[in-house]
mmCIF file of C-alpha atoms and ligand atoms in Angstrom:
data_model
loop_
_atom_site.group_PDB
_atom_site.id
_atom_site.type_symbol
_atom_site.label_atom_id
_atom_site.label_comp_id
_atom_site.label_asym_id
_atom_site.label_seq_id
_atom_site.Cartn_x
_atom_site.Cartn_y
_atom_site.Cartn_z
ATOM 1 C CA MET X 13 25.275 42.686 162.141
ATOM 2 C CA THR X 14 23.950 44.599 159.144
ATOM 3 C CA GLY X 15 27.256 46.140 158.137
ATOM 4 C CA LYS X 16 25.612 49.537 157.720
ATOM 5 C CA ARG X 17 27.642 52.363 159.148
ATOM 6 C CA GLU X 18 25.821 54.760 161.435
ATOM 7 C CA LEU X 19 27.311 58.215 161.655
ATOM 8 C CA ILE X 20 26.474 61.634 162.977
ATOM 9 C CA LEU X 21 27.335 64.727 160.996
ATOM 10 C CA GLY X 22 28.511 67.415 163.443
ATOM 11 C CA ILE X 23 28.191 71.094 162.520
ATOM 12 C CA GLU X 24 29.837 73.809 164.615
ATOM 13 C CA SER X 25 29.538 77.463 163.617
ATOM 14 C CA SER X 26 29.225 79.311 166.921
ATOM 15 C CA CYS X 27 32.178 81.626 166.474
ATOM 16 C CA ASP X 28 34.869 82.062 163.851
ATOM 17 C CA ASP X 29 35.371 78.667 162.223
ATOM 18 C CA THR X 30 32.991 76.539 160.173
ATOM 19 C CA ALA X 31 33.777 73.057 161.466
ATOM 20 C CA ILE X 32 32.225 69.856 160.167
ATOM 21 C CA ALA X 33 32.888 66.210 161.093
ATOM 22 C CA LEU X 34 31.533 62.696 160.727
ATOM 23 C CA VAL X 35 31.704 60.602 163.893
ATOM 24 C CA ASP X 36 30.579 57.067 164.760
ATOM 25 C CA ARG X 37 29.048 56.100 168.106
ATOM 26 C CA ASP X 38 32.465 55.111 169.506
ATOM 27 C CA GLY X 39 33.911 58.546 168.862
ATOM 28 C CA ASN X 40 35.911 57.588 165.766
ATOM 29 C CA VAL X 41 36.211 60.512 163.383
ATOM 30 C CA LEU X 42 35.718 59.439 159.775
ATOM 31 C CA GLY X 43 36.249 62.854 158.258
ATOM 32 C CA ALA X 44 36.557 66.479 159.313
ATOM 33 C CA GLU X 45 36.861 69.862 157.705
ATOM 34 C CA VAL X 46 37.458 73.333 159.129
ATOM 35 C CA ALA X 47 36.988 76.483 157.081
ATOM 36 C CA THR X 48 39.056 78.842 159.201
ATOM 37 C CA GLN X 49 38.375 82.580 159.381
ATOM 38 C CA GLU X 50 41.750 83.440 160.858
ATOM 39 C CA LEU X 51 42.725 85.614 157.889
ATOM 40 C CA ILE X 52 39.432 87.495 158.005
ATOM 41 C CA HIS X 53 39.540 88.334 161.722
ATOM 42 C CA GLY X 54 43.312 88.444 162.208
ATOM 43 C CA ALA X 55 43.384 91.871 160.558
ATOM 44 C CA HIS X 56 40.922 93.236 163.178
ATOM 45 C CA GLY X 57 42.524 91.694 166.261
ATOM 46 C CA GLY X 58 39.269 89.930 167.186
ATOM 47 C CA VAL X 59 36.145 88.301 165.774
ATOM 48 C CA TYR X 60 33.907 90.634 163.760
ATOM 49 C CA PRO X 61 30.423 89.043 164.034
ATOM 50 C CA GLU X 62 29.001 90.203 160.698
ATOM 51 C CA PHE X 63 32.079 89.015 158.798
ATOM 52 C CA ALA X 64 31.926 85.721 160.706
ATOM 53 C CA SER X 65 28.284 85.050 159.684
ATOM 54 C CA ARG X 66 28.993 85.864 156.064
ATOM 55 C CA ALA X 67 32.037 83.617 155.962
ATOM 56 C CA HIS X 68 30.009 80.756 157.517
ATOM 57 C CA ALA X 69 27.292 81.267 154.906
ATOM 58 C CA ARG X 70 29.872 80.993 152.123
ATOM 59 C CA SER X 71 31.668 77.931 153.464
ATOM 60 C CA ILE X 72 29.141 75.746 155.192
ATOM 61 C CA ILE X 73 27.637 73.784 152.295
ATOM 62 C CA PRO X 74 30.979 73.346 150.485
ATOM 63 C CA ALA X 75 32.550 72.141 153.769
ATOM 64 C CA ILE X 76 29.756 69.606 154.403
ATOM 65 C CA SER X 77 29.916 68.358 150.798
ATOM 66 C CA LYS X 78 33.676 67.969 151.057
ATOM 67 C CA VAL X 79 33.561 65.945 154.273
ATOM 68 C CA LEU X 80 30.971 63.557 152.823
ATOM 69 C CA GLU X 81 32.816 63.232 149.529
ATOM 70 C CA VAL X 82 36.313 62.743 150.971
ATOM 71 C CA SER X 83 35.032 60.165 153.490
ATOM 72 C CA GLY X 84 32.948 58.362 150.870
ATOM 73 C CA VAL X 85 29.854 58.668 153.060
ATOM 74 C CA THR X 86 26.311 59.214 151.805
ATOM 75 C CA HIS X 87 23.480 60.832 153.723
ATOM 76 C CA ARG X 88 21.826 57.406 153.990
ATOM 77 C CA GLU X 89 24.485 56.482 156.534
ATOM 78 C CA LEU X 90 23.588 59.412 158.794
ATOM 79 C CA ARG X 91 21.832 58.538 162.040
ATOM 80 C CA ALA X 92 21.434 62.238 162.833
ATOM 81 C CA ILE X 93 22.848 65.714 162.367
ATOM 82 C CA GLY X 94 24.217 67.389 165.499
ATOM 83 C CA VAL X 95 24.477 71.165 165.344
ATOM 84 C CA THR X 96 25.651 73.748 167.872
ATOM 85 C CA ARG X 97 22.595 75.640 169.088
ATOM 86 C CA GLY X 98 24.460 77.992 171.477
ATOM 87 C CA PRO X 99 26.090 79.703 173.200
ATOM 88 C CA GLY X 100 27.795 81.781 170.543
ATOM 89 C CA LEU X 101 27.360 84.588 168.022
ATOM 90 C CA ILE X 102 23.724 84.549 166.970
ATOM 91 C CA GLY X 103 24.357 85.238 163.266
ATOM 92 C CA SER X 104 26.994 82.511 163.092
ATOM 93 C CA LEU X 105 24.813 80.024 164.966
ATOM 94 C CA MET X 106 21.884 80.717 162.637
ATOM 95 C CA VAL X 107 23.937 79.741 159.586
ATOM 96 C CA GLY X 108 24.711 76.328 161.106
ATOM 97 C CA LEU X 109 21.165 75.826 162.370
ATOM 98 C CA HIS X 110 19.582 76.656 159.037
ATOM 99 C CA ALA X 111 21.983 74.459 157.086
ATOM 100 C CA ALA X 112 21.343 71.576 159.504
ATOM 101 C CA SER X 113 17.564 72.033 159.440
ATOM 102 C CA GLY X 114 17.437 72.203 155.645
ATOM 103 C CA LEU X 115 19.623 69.165 155.152
ATOM 104 C CA GLY X 116 17.811 67.210 157.869
ATOM 105 C CA LEU X 117 14.470 67.907 156.217
ATOM 106 C CA GLY X 118 15.745 67.067 152.762
ATOM 107 C CA TRP X 119 17.506 63.873 153.818
ATOM 108 C CA GLY X 120 14.900 62.750 156.367
ATOM 109 C CA VAL X 121 17.474 62.750 159.176
ATOM 110 C CA PRO X 122 16.779 64.037 162.720
ATOM 111 C CA VAL X 123 18.539 67.247 163.744
ATOM 112 C CA ILE X 124 19.792 67.573 167.319
ATOM 113 C CA GLY X 125 20.657 70.922 168.882
ATOM 114 C CA VAL X 126 23.808 70.587 170.997
ATOM 115 C CA ASN X 127 25.119 72.995 173.590
ATOM 116 C CA HIS X 128 28.627 74.024 172.534
ATOM 117 C CA LEU X 129 30.008 73.414 176.034
ATOM 118 C CA ARG X 130 28.499 69.941 176.094
ATOM 119 C CA GLY X 131 30.567 69.321 172.957
ATOM 120 C CA HIS X 132 33.783 70.422 174.672
ATOM 121 C CA LEU X 133 32.947 68.240 177.690
ATOM 122 C CA ARG X 134 32.941 65.164 175.417
ATOM 123 C CA SER X 135 35.995 66.083 173.343
ATOM 124 C CA ALA X 136 38.458 64.012 175.410
ATOM 125 C CA ASP X 137 36.668 60.837 174.279
ATOM 126 C CA LEU X 138 37.194 61.497 170.583
ATOM 127 C CA GLU X 139 39.143 58.919 168.599
ATOM 128 C CA GLN X 140 39.631 56.692 171.604
ATOM 129 C CA ARG X 141 37.730 56.212 174.815
ATOM 130 C CA ARG X 142 39.933 57.972 177.302
ATOM 131 C CA VAL X 143 37.803 59.100 180.168
ATOM 132 C CA THR X 144 37.271 57.125 183.347
ATOM 133 C CA TYR X 145 34.369 58.404 185.426
ATOM 134 C CA PRO X 146 33.703 59.900 187.917
ATOM 135 C CA ALA X 147 35.941 62.774 186.905
ATOM 136 C CA VAL X 148 36.674 66.403 187.580
ATOM 137 C CA ILE X 149 36.585 68.461 184.391
ATOM 138 C CA LEU X 150 38.272 71.805 183.814
ATOM 139 C CA LEU X 151 36.885 73.651 180.802
ATOM 140 C CA VAL X 152 39.148 76.432 179.534
ATOM 141 C CA SER X 153 37.840 77.965 176.315
ATOM 142 C CA GLY X 154 37.697 81.428 174.812
ATOM 143 C CA GLY X 155 34.198 82.020 176.147
ATOM 144 C CA HIS X 156 34.140 80.021 179.400
ATOM 145 C CA THR X 157 36.198 78.784 182.311
ATOM 146 C CA PHE X 158 34.696 76.368 184.818
ATOM 147 C CA LEU X 159 35.273 73.308 186.956
ATOM 148 C CA ALA X 160 32.629 70.593 187.113
ATOM 149 C CA HIS X 161 32.197 67.057 188.378
ATOM 150 C CA MET X 162 31.047 64.401 185.923
ATOM 151 C CA GLU X 163 29.566 61.177 187.234
ATOM 152 C CA SER X 164 29.180 59.934 183.658
ATOM 153 C CA PRO X 165 29.416 61.459 180.154
ATOM 154 C CA THR X 166 26.000 63.068 180.613
ATOM 155 C CA GLU X 167 25.824 63.924 184.342
ATOM 156 C CA VAL X 168 27.454 67.276 185.015
ATOM 157 C CA ARG X 169 27.532 69.164 188.323
ATOM 158 C CA MET X 170 29.088 72.610 188.365
ATOM 159 C CA LEU X 171 31.759 73.228 190.996
ATOM 160 C CA GLY X 172 32.985 76.711 190.144
ATOM 161 C CA THR X 173 32.990 79.180 187.311
ATOM 162 C CA THR X 174 34.541 82.475 186.310
ATOM 163 C CA ARG X 175 32.971 85.618 187.695
ATOM 164 C CA ASP X 176 34.170 87.703 184.761
ATOM 165 C CA ASP X 177 36.569 86.915 181.902
ATOM 166 C CA SER X 178 37.448 83.398 180.831
ATOM 167 C CA VAL X 179 41.102 82.441 180.832
ATOM 168 C CA GLY X 180 41.106 82.222 177.000
ATOM 169 C CA GLU X 181 39.669 85.737 176.806
ATOM 170 C CA ALA X 182 42.446 86.968 179.113
ATOM 171 C CA TYR X 183 45.024 85.258 176.859
ATOM 172 C CA ASP X 184 43.510 86.928 173.795
ATOM 173 C CA LYS X 185 43.335 90.380 175.408
ATOM 174 C CA VAL X 186 46.883 90.220 176.754
ATOM 175 C CA ALA X 187 48.058 89.016 173.330
ATOM 176 C CA ARG X 188 46.439 92.069 171.803
ATOM 177 C CA MET X 189 48.170 94.365 174.335
ATOM 178 C CA LEU X 190 51.482 92.764 173.397
ATOM 179 C CA GLY X 191 50.764 93.194 169.681
ATOM 180 C CA LEU X 192 50.682 89.455 169.029
ATOM 181 C CA GLY X 193 47.538 89.436 166.886
ATOM 182 C CA TYR X 194 44.543 87.112 166.948
ATOM 183 C CA PRO X 195 44.034 84.379 168.084
ATOM 184 C CA GLY X 196 46.310 85.147 170.982
ATOM 185 C CA GLY X 197 46.570 81.888 172.937
ATOM 186 C CA PRO X 198 49.081 80.005 170.798
ATOM 187 C CA ALA X 199 51.173 83.188 170.261
ATOM 188 C CA ILE X 200 51.332 83.917 174.021
ATOM 189 C CA ASP X 201 52.327 80.314 174.688
ATOM 190 C CA ARG X 202 55.162 80.396 172.187
ATOM 191 C CA LEU X 203 56.447 83.722 173.474
ATOM 192 C CA ALA X 204 56.094 82.702 177.132
ATOM 193 C CA ALA X 205 58.305 79.670 176.501
ATOM 194 C CA THR X 206 61.164 82.041 175.633
ATOM 195 C CA GLY X 207 60.758 84.356 178.654
ATOM 196 C CA THR X 208 61.214 84.327 182.425
ATOM 197 C CA ALA X 209 58.283 84.640 184.833
ATOM 198 C CA ASN X 210 59.924 87.431 186.832
ATOM 199 C CA ILE X 211 56.972 89.870 187.150
ATOM 200 C CA SER X 212 54.602 89.246 190.030
ATOM 201 C CA PHE X 213 51.099 89.508 188.624
ATOM 202 C CA PRO X 214 48.181 88.649 190.961
ATOM 203 C CA ARG X 215 46.742 85.122 191.277
ATOM 204 C CA PRO X 216 43.046 86.068 191.436
ATOM 205 C CA MET X 217 40.871 84.167 193.926
ATOM 206 C CA LEU X 218 43.625 81.729 194.832
ATOM 207 C CA GLY X 219 42.658 80.041 198.111
ATOM 208 C CA GLU X 220 39.046 81.233 197.721
ATOM 209 C CA GLY X 221 37.173 78.129 196.616
ATOM 210 C CA LEU X 222 36.582 76.973 193.070
ATOM 211 C CA ASP X 223 35.395 80.146 191.326
ATOM 212 C CA PHE X 224 37.723 82.058 189.016
ATOM 213 C CA SER X 225 38.290 85.669 188.014
ATOM 214 C CA PHE X 226 40.702 86.771 185.313
ATOM 215 C CA SER X 227 39.796 90.360 184.554
ATOM 216 C CA GLY X 228 41.942 91.783 187.414
ATOM 217 C CA LEU X 229 44.940 89.843 186.154
ATOM 218 C CA LYS X 230 44.388 91.191 182.649
ATOM 219 C CA SER X 231 44.120 94.759 184.021
ATOM 220 C CA SER X 232 47.269 94.360 186.030
ATOM 221 C CA VAL X 233 49.141 93.357 182.844
ATOM 222 C CA ALA X 234 47.692 96.507 181.196
ATOM 223 C CA ARG X 235 48.878 98.679 184.116
ATOM 224 C CA TYR X 236 52.343 97.112 183.983
ATOM 225 C CA LEU X 237 52.573 97.905 180.260
ATOM 226 C CA GLU X 238 51.473 101.504 180.882
ATOM 227 C CA LYS X 239 54.205 101.986 183.483
ATOM 228 C CA ASN X 240 56.928 100.139 181.606
ATOM 229 C CA ARG X 241 57.213 101.583 178.146
ATOM 230 C CA ASP X 242 59.979 99.243 177.022
ATOM 231 C CA PRO X 243 59.017 95.885 178.535
ATOM 232 C CA VAL X 244 60.635 92.538 177.839
ATOM 233 C CA VAL X 245 57.511 91.133 176.185
ATOM 234 C CA ALA X 246 58.579 87.500 176.550
ATOM 235 C CA ASP X 247 58.880 88.025 180.331
ATOM 236 C CA VAL X 248 55.449 89.682 180.450
ATOM 237 C CA ALA X 249 53.962 86.725 178.563
ATOM 238 C CA ALA X 250 55.771 84.175 180.763
ATOM 239 C CA SER X 251 54.675 85.940 183.970
ATOM 240 C CA PHE X 252 51.070 86.200 182.782
ATOM 241 C CA VAL X 253 50.955 82.516 181.788
ATOM 242 C CA ARG X 254 52.550 81.566 185.143
ATOM 243 C CA ALA X 255 49.811 83.424 187.020
ATOM 244 C CA CYS X 256 47.046 81.759 184.953
ATOM 245 C CA LEU X 257 48.524 78.288 185.351
ATOM 246 C CA ASP X 258 49.067 78.697 189.102
ATOM 247 C CA VAL X 259 45.366 79.468 189.497
ATOM 248 C CA LEU X 260 44.120 76.733 187.143
ATOM 249 C CA ILE X 261 46.323 74.025 188.657
ATOM 250 C CA ALA X 262 45.603 75.011 192.278
ATOM 251 C CA LYS X 263 41.836 74.975 191.681
ATOM 252 C CA ALA X 264 41.980 71.671 189.799
ATOM 253 C CA ARG X 265 43.944 70.225 192.736
ATOM 254 C CA LEU X 266 41.303 71.435 195.210
ATOM 255 C CA ALA X 267 38.471 70.046 193.055
ATOM 256 C CA LEU X 268 40.181 66.643 192.860
ATOM 257 C CA ALA X 269 40.848 66.619 196.595
ATOM 258 C CA THR X 270 37.229 67.367 197.491
ATOM 259 C CA ASN X 271 35.314 65.336 194.868
ATOM 260 C CA LYS X 272 35.453 61.598 194.287
ATOM 261 C CA SER X 273 37.200 61.252 190.953
ATOM 262 C CA SER X 274 39.426 58.868 189.075
ATOM 263 C CA ALA X 275 40.408 61.378 186.391
ATOM 264 C CA LEU X 276 41.027 65.009 185.601
ATOM 265 C CA ILE X 277 39.719 66.030 182.182
ATOM 266 C CA ILE X 278 40.869 69.324 180.636
ATOM 267 C CA VAL X 279 39.052 70.591 177.538
ATOM 268 C CA GLY X 280 38.593 73.792 175.500
ATOM 269 C CA GLY X 281 41.019 75.824 173.399
ATOM 270 C CA VAL X 282 43.454 76.581 176.226
ATOM 271 C CA ALA X 283 43.817 72.806 176.745
ATOM 272 C CA ALA X 284 45.983 72.994 173.607
ATOM 273 C CA SER X 285 48.623 74.773 175.717
ATOM 274 C CA PRO X 286 51.692 72.528 176.075
ATOM 275 C CA GLN X 287 52.548 74.138 179.418
ATOM 276 C CA LEU X 288 49.090 73.509 180.860
ATOM 277 C CA ARG X 289 49.235 69.907 179.614
ATOM 278 C CA ALA X 290 52.634 69.337 181.235
ATOM 279 C CA GLU X 291 51.633 70.838 184.580
ATOM 280 C CA ALA X 292 48.350 68.938 184.608
ATOM 281 C CA LYS X 293 50.333 65.733 184.091
ATOM 282 C CA SER X 294 52.479 66.448 187.168
ATOM 283 C CA LEU X 295 49.328 67.205 189.160
ATOM 284 C CA THR X 296 47.517 64.016 188.179
ATOM 285 C CA ASP X 297 50.623 61.883 188.778
ATOM 286 C CA GLU X 298 50.868 63.391 192.241
ATOM 287 C CA MET X 299 47.146 62.839 192.943
ATOM 288 C CA GLY X 300 47.125 59.313 191.494
ATOM 289 C CA VAL X 301 44.344 59.967 188.924
ATOM 290 C CA ASP X 302 44.228 59.704 185.119
ATOM 291 C CA LEU X 303 44.756 62.781 182.967
ATOM 292 C CA CYS X 304 42.293 62.851 180.061
ATOM 293 C CA LEU X 305 42.978 65.394 177.326
ATOM 294 C CA PRO X 306 41.455 65.729 173.872
ATOM 295 C CA PRO X 307 43.853 65.127 170.998
ATOM 296 C CA LEU X 308 45.282 68.569 170.129
ATOM 297 C CA LYS X 309 43.117 69.037 167.043
ATOM 298 C CA TRP X 310 39.924 68.460 169.063
ATOM 299 C CA ALA X 311 40.830 70.879 171.895
ATOM 300 C CA THR X 312 39.818 74.002 169.970
ATOM 301 C CA ASP X 313 36.354 74.291 168.411
ATOM 302 C CA ASN X 314 35.478 71.452 166.053
ATOM 303 C CA GLY X 315 32.546 69.560 164.577
ATOM 304 C CA ALA X 316 33.561 66.169 165.977
ATOM 305 C CA MET X 317 32.844 67.091 169.589
ATOM 306 C CA ILE X 318 29.368 68.301 168.608
ATOM 307 C CA ALA X 319 28.695 65.015 166.814
ATOM 308 C CA LEU X 320 29.870 62.945 169.806
ATOM 309 C CA ALA X 321 27.663 64.947 172.172
ATOM 310 C CA ALA X 322 24.756 64.396 169.752
ATOM 311 C CA TRP X 323 25.371 60.625 170.015
ATOM 312 C CA ASP X 324 24.680 60.867 173.777
ATOM 313 C CA TYR X 325 21.206 62.170 172.952
ATOM 314 C CA VAL X 326 20.583 59.499 170.321
ATOM 315 C CA GLU X 327 21.561 56.775 172.815
ATOM 316 C CA ARG X 328 18.977 58.166 175.240
ATOM 317 C CA GLY X 329 16.324 58.651 172.549
ATOM 318 C CA HIS X 330 16.155 62.343 173.383
ATOM 319 C CA TYR X 331 16.274 64.870 170.527
ATOM 320 C CA PRO X 332 16.581 68.460 171.774
ATOM 321 C CA ALA X 333 15.290 70.951 169.234
ATOM 322 C CA PRO X 334 17.887 72.764 167.184
ATOM 323 C CA ILE X 335 16.712 76.180 168.300
ATOM 324 C CA ALA X 336 19.185 78.997 168.714
ATOM 325 C CA GLN X 337 19.745 80.318 172.189
ATOM 326 C CA THR X 338 22.757 82.331 173.140
ATOM 327 C CA ARG X 339 22.697 81.219 176.769
ATOM 328 C CA ILE X 340 21.573 77.849 178.026
ATOM 329 C CA PRO X 341 22.224 76.853 181.640
ATOM 330 C CA LEU X 342 24.371 73.737 181.828
ATOM 331 C CA SER X 343 21.676 72.027 183.895
ATOM 332 C CA MET X 344 19.274 72.290 180.949
ATOM 333 C CA MET X 345 21.624 70.774 178.378
HETATM 334 O O1 KG4 P 26 37.424 76.344 172.751
HETATM 335 P P1 KG4 P 26 37.838 77.394 171.812
HETATM 336 O O2 KG4 P 26 38.425 76.959 170.491
HETATM 337 O O3 KG4 P 26 36.697 78.384 171.483
HETATM 338 C C1 KG4 P 26 35.702 78.762 172.404
HETATM 339 O O4 KG4 P 26 34.773 77.990 172.633
HETATM 340 O O5 KG4 P 26 35.866 79.872 172.955
HETATM 341 O O6 KG4 P 26 38.894 78.281 172.592
HETATM 342 C C2 KG4 P 26 39.520 79.379 172.005
HETATM 343 C C3 KG4 P 26 40.510 79.937 173.009
HETATM 344 C C4 KG4 P 26 41.095 81.255 172.565
HETATM 345 O O7 KG4 P 26 41.040 82.138 173.669
HETATM 346 C C5 KG4 P 26 42.522 80.906 172.200
HETATM 347 O O8 KG4 P 26 43.409 81.977 172.392
HETATM 348 C C6 KG4 P 26 42.803 79.754 173.148
HETATM 349 O O9 KG4 P 26 41.601 79.018 173.162
HETATM 350 N N1 KG4 P 26 43.892 78.886 172.695
HETATM 351 C C7 KG4 P 26 45.016 78.687 173.393
HETATM 352 C C8 KG4 P 26 45.825 77.826 172.607
HETATM 353 N N2 KG4 P 26 45.150 77.536 171.471
HETATM 354 C C9 KG4 P 26 43.959 78.200 171.550
HETATM 355 N N3 KG4 P 26 45.388 79.142 174.581
HETATM 356 C C10 KG4 P 26 46.594 78.773 175.032
HETATM 357 N N4 KG4 P 26 47.440 77.977 174.360
HETATM 358 C C11 KG4 P 26 47.097 77.492 173.140
HETATM 359 N N5 KG4 P 26 47.956 76.717 172.475
HETATM 360 ZN ZN1 ZN P 27 34.582 76.306 172.110
#
């Protein structure tokens, strides 16, 4: 034992937050920093790509310096830099990729391009090994919604995906219709907890396999709001959330019933929803499998998940180039 720490610096800048973290090969997080852009985009009700890139450019080096300084880590302890290479906003991704490439060159550290979704897939193992494989994984983020089967941390087989909007996108759009601002997920959740699910919105594609569709549900909320000029907004939120959860839980149940699995993993920003967490717990208790969730702070976008996914590549001696691509099929990750 040499006593030398080996860490990966994770850099995530695919959307609206500059997120940095230092992670060891067991998933322990030694330091993390998020420069949030909530104030910048909140005023516009959504992410403004040019403002996002500029904010990343301002914060990225200070955020990296701060994480290293606060954790008392020097670049000599870095085994690699893991950086999100896509999917995401191209300008925002480029800021992270250029910072990572420059630092990697200067420090003599390899730079690994990590698919953002691959990061989410590994987030439930951060800070403690939680996941027992094989597992069914439900990814519910702002950009994606899918179900997959994982034989191991690196073997992913898609089971079903959304044909249009992701569930997080539907949350954000409905939040905007209800005047709740951006980001909408947490606001909808809080409001829904105070309302009654007494409006019957559709449950899209329920009973039709493992694919999802959320744009019809979102439109039906819009139509309801057009027809009802003085709605009880808490009831609209509660009814919308009920419809989303019914679909997510039913499809997770079907995936567990038809695929050999000892756990259900739920990751992505919507996995921060207390209601989804509670209903997933009832489901997994009923099915006799483990429920594996990321700690709340690692459910939404973060640098730690990117670093942990980069460790998987280091362990296999495979260093994917940190090139920017906005769309990479999961099978190529
Ligand atoms: O994974 P994520 O941070 O970013 C993407 O990769 O897209 O997910 C962001 C999404 C947003 O749609 C946001 O509204 C939603 O996650 N979200 C939530 C909660 N926190 C964030 N949705 C429901 N309940 C929450 N507590
Ligand atoms: Zn994400």
